[in-house]
Amino acid sequence: MVSDTIIRLMNEQITKEQYASQLYLSMSAWFYSQDLEGVANYFRVQSKEELMHADKMFDYINNVGGQVVLDEVAKPPHEFSGAQDIFEQALEHERLVTKSIFNIVKAANDEGDFATTSFLQWFINEQVEEESSASLLVTKIKMVKDNPSALYLFDQELAQRVFTPAAEN
Ligand SMILES: [Fe+2]
Ligand SMILES: [Fe+2]
């Protein structure tokens, strides 16, 4: 039902989701090192969400009779020039992931593989949300600039985020 090409692209996507998880965990670590625990929490939750994405794809490949083949996950950066730099990189990264998912959808469409396009619909919607929240945070961190009390409030706000696996379904 699902071609080898699509299985290969889905396997590559698993690696990309795992890398996104590593990247956000590294960003989280940077914020912990700056004592911005709320922002660190936000990225830690984000990191877990990315693993859930990889997990969903893992299940899909198995369900359609393919084999999951794991790859090396690249080392994420750990030096950042500041909070704004991180939020901009996160937004940039989400845009890359969106492109990558769109590529699989396009390939699946060309093959008339409706099972995969239907499965990936969830990811398309998810990317709309991811890009929207990443872009909102870029705007907010620009407003904060070097104002310590604004940064304190921003950190408090992001401390509220909790990981909810149910929201992933
Ligand atoms: Fe993802
Ligand atoms: Fe993401």
Short mmCIF file of C-alpha atoms in Angstrom, two decimals, residues 28-164:
data_model
loop_
_atom_site.label_atom_id
_atom_site.label_comp_id
_atom_site.label_asym_id
_atom_site.label_seq_id
_atom_site.Cartn_x
_atom_site.Cartn_y
_atom_site.Cartn_z
CA SER A 28 16.10 24.18 27.32
CA ALA A 29 19.49 23.43 28.90
CA TRP A 30 20.77 26.84 27.87
CA PHE A 31 17.81 28.56 29.56
CA TYR A 32 18.34 26.46 32.73
CA SER A 33 21.96 27.65 32.74
CA GLN A 34 20.67 31.24 32.64
CA ASP A 35 18.23 30.55 35.50
CA LEU A 36 15.26 31.17 33.22
CA GLU A 37 13.45 28.06 34.36
CA GLY A 38 10.09 28.98 32.83
CA VAL A 39 11.51 29.29 29.33
CA ALA A 40 13.60 26.19 29.97
CA ASN A 41 10.39 24.37 30.87
CA TYR A 42 8.73 25.54 27.67
CA PHE A 43 11.50 24.07 25.51
CA ARG A 44 11.64 20.90 27.55
CA VAL A 45 7.95 20.31 26.87
CA GLN A 46 8.57 21.12 23.22
CA SER A 47 11.37 18.55 23.16
CA LYS A 48 9.01 15.87 24.50
CA GLU A 49 6.39 16.76 21.90
CA GLU A 50 8.91 16.18 19.14
CA LEU A 51 9.59 12.69 20.47
CA MET A 52 5.83 12.06 20.34
CA HIS A 53 5.88 13.09 16.69
CA ALA A 54 8.65 10.60 15.97
CA ASP A 55 6.67 7.99 17.88
CA LYS A 56 3.53 8.57 15.80
CA MET A 57 5.58 8.04 12.64
CA PHE A 58 7.16 4.93 14.15
CA ASP A 59 3.66 3.48 14.62
CA TYR A 60 2.54 4.49 11.14
CA ILE A 61 5.48 2.81 9.40
CA ASN A 62 4.81 -0.36 11.36
CA ASN A 63 1.09 -0.21 10.64
CA VAL A 64 1.60 -0.04 6.89
CA GLY A 65 4.04 -2.95 6.90
CA GLY A 66 7.26 -0.97 6.55
CA GLN A 67 10.36 -1.25 8.70
CA VAL A 68 11.55 1.58 10.87
CA VAL A 69 15.23 2.18 10.24
CA LEU A 70 16.78 4.58 12.69
CA ASP A 71 19.60 6.88 11.75
CA GLU A 72 22.17 8.97 13.56
CA VAL A 73 20.79 12.08 15.18
CA ALA A 74 23.07 15.07 14.71
CA LYS A 75 24.57 16.90 17.65
CA PRO A 76 22.55 20.03 18.45
CA PRO A 77 24.21 23.42 19.02
CA HIS A 78 24.72 24.44 22.63
CA GLU A 79 26.07 27.96 22.31
CA PHE A 80 23.52 30.67 21.68
CA SER A 81 23.91 34.43 21.62
CA GLY A 82 20.74 35.03 23.65
CA ALA A 83 17.06 34.33 24.15
CA GLN A 84 15.97 36.10 20.97
CA ASP A 85 18.51 34.13 18.94
CA ILE A 86 17.03 30.90 20.30
CA PHE A 87 13.44 31.83 19.54
CA GLU A 88 14.40 32.86 16.02
CA GLN A 89 16.24 29.58 15.49
CA ALA A 90 13.25 27.64 16.82
CA LEU A 91 10.93 29.38 14.36
CA GLU A 92 13.37 28.78 11.53
CA HIS A 93 13.55 25.13 12.49
CA GLU A 94 9.78 24.71 12.51
CA ARG A 95 9.65 26.20 9.01
CA LEU A 96 12.17 23.58 7.86
CA VAL A 97 10.10 20.80 9.41
CA THR A 98 6.95 22.11 7.71
CA LYS A 99 8.73 22.05 4.34
CA SER A 100 9.91 18.55 4.97
CA ILE A 101 6.40 17.32 5.83
CA PHE A 102 4.95 19.09 2.80
CA ASN A 103 7.51 17.25 0.66
CA ILE A 104 6.26 13.90 1.91
CA VAL A 105 2.65 14.94 1.35
CA LYS A 106 3.53 15.96 -2.19
CA ALA A 107 5.29 12.66 -2.89
CA ALA A 108 2.37 10.71 -1.40
CA ASN A 109 -0.09 12.74 -3.49
CA ASP A 110 1.86 12.04 -6.66
CA GLU A 111 1.67 8.32 -5.90
CA GLY A 112 -2.03 8.44 -5.08
CA ASP A 113 -1.10 7.28 -1.56
CA PHE A 114 -4.15 8.54 0.33
CA ALA A 115 -3.27 6.59 3.46
CA THR A 116 -0.13 8.66 3.95
CA THR A 117 -1.70 11.99 2.99
CA SER A 118 -4.49 11.30 5.47
CA PHE A 119 -2.00 10.35 8.19
CA LEU A 120 0.06 13.47 7.54
CA GLN A 121 -2.95 15.78 7.79
CA TRP A 122 -2.47 15.80 11.57
CA PHE A 123 1.13 16.93 11.09
CA ILE A 124 0.13 19.68 8.68
CA ASN A 125 -2.25 21.11 11.29
CA GLU A 126 0.37 20.66 13.99
CA GLN A 127 2.92 22.64 11.95
CA VAL A 128 0.47 25.51 11.52
CA GLU A 129 0.24 25.67 15.32
CA GLU A 130 3.98 25.23 15.85
CA GLU A 131 4.89 28.03 13.47
CA SER A 132 2.23 30.28 14.91
CA SER A 133 3.36 29.84 18.53
CA ALA A 134 7.06 30.08 17.61
CA SER A 135 6.43 33.30 15.73
CA LEU A 136 4.39 34.74 18.61
CA LEU A 137 7.28 34.03 20.98
CA VAL A 138 9.73 35.82 18.67
CA THR A 139 7.46 38.87 18.80
CA LYS A 140 7.17 38.65 22.59
CA ILE A 141 10.89 38.25 23.26
CA LYS A 142 11.53 41.30 21.07
CA MET A 143 9.10 43.25 23.28
CA VAL A 144 10.96 42.07 26.38
CA LYS A 145 14.36 43.17 25.06
CA ASP A 146 16.60 44.02 28.03
CA ASN A 147 13.81 44.79 30.47
CA PRO A 148 14.37 42.50 33.51
CA SER A 149 10.83 42.75 34.88
CA ALA A 150 9.33 41.97 31.48
CA LEU A 151 11.70 39.01 31.19
CA TYR A 152 10.62 37.84 34.64
CA LEU A 153 6.95 37.90 33.57
CA PHE A 154 7.74 36.19 30.27
CA ASP A 155 9.57 33.46 32.17
CA GLN A 156 6.60 33.05 34.51
CA GLU A 157 4.24 32.73 31.56
CA LEU A 158 6.26 29.98 29.92
CA ALA A 159 6.56 28.13 33.21
CA GLN A 160 2.85 27.30 32.83
CA ARG A 161 3.28 24.95 29.91
CA VAL A 162 2.70 21.28 30.67
CA PHE A 163 3.28 18.24 28.53
CA THR A 164 -0.05 16.65 27.60
#
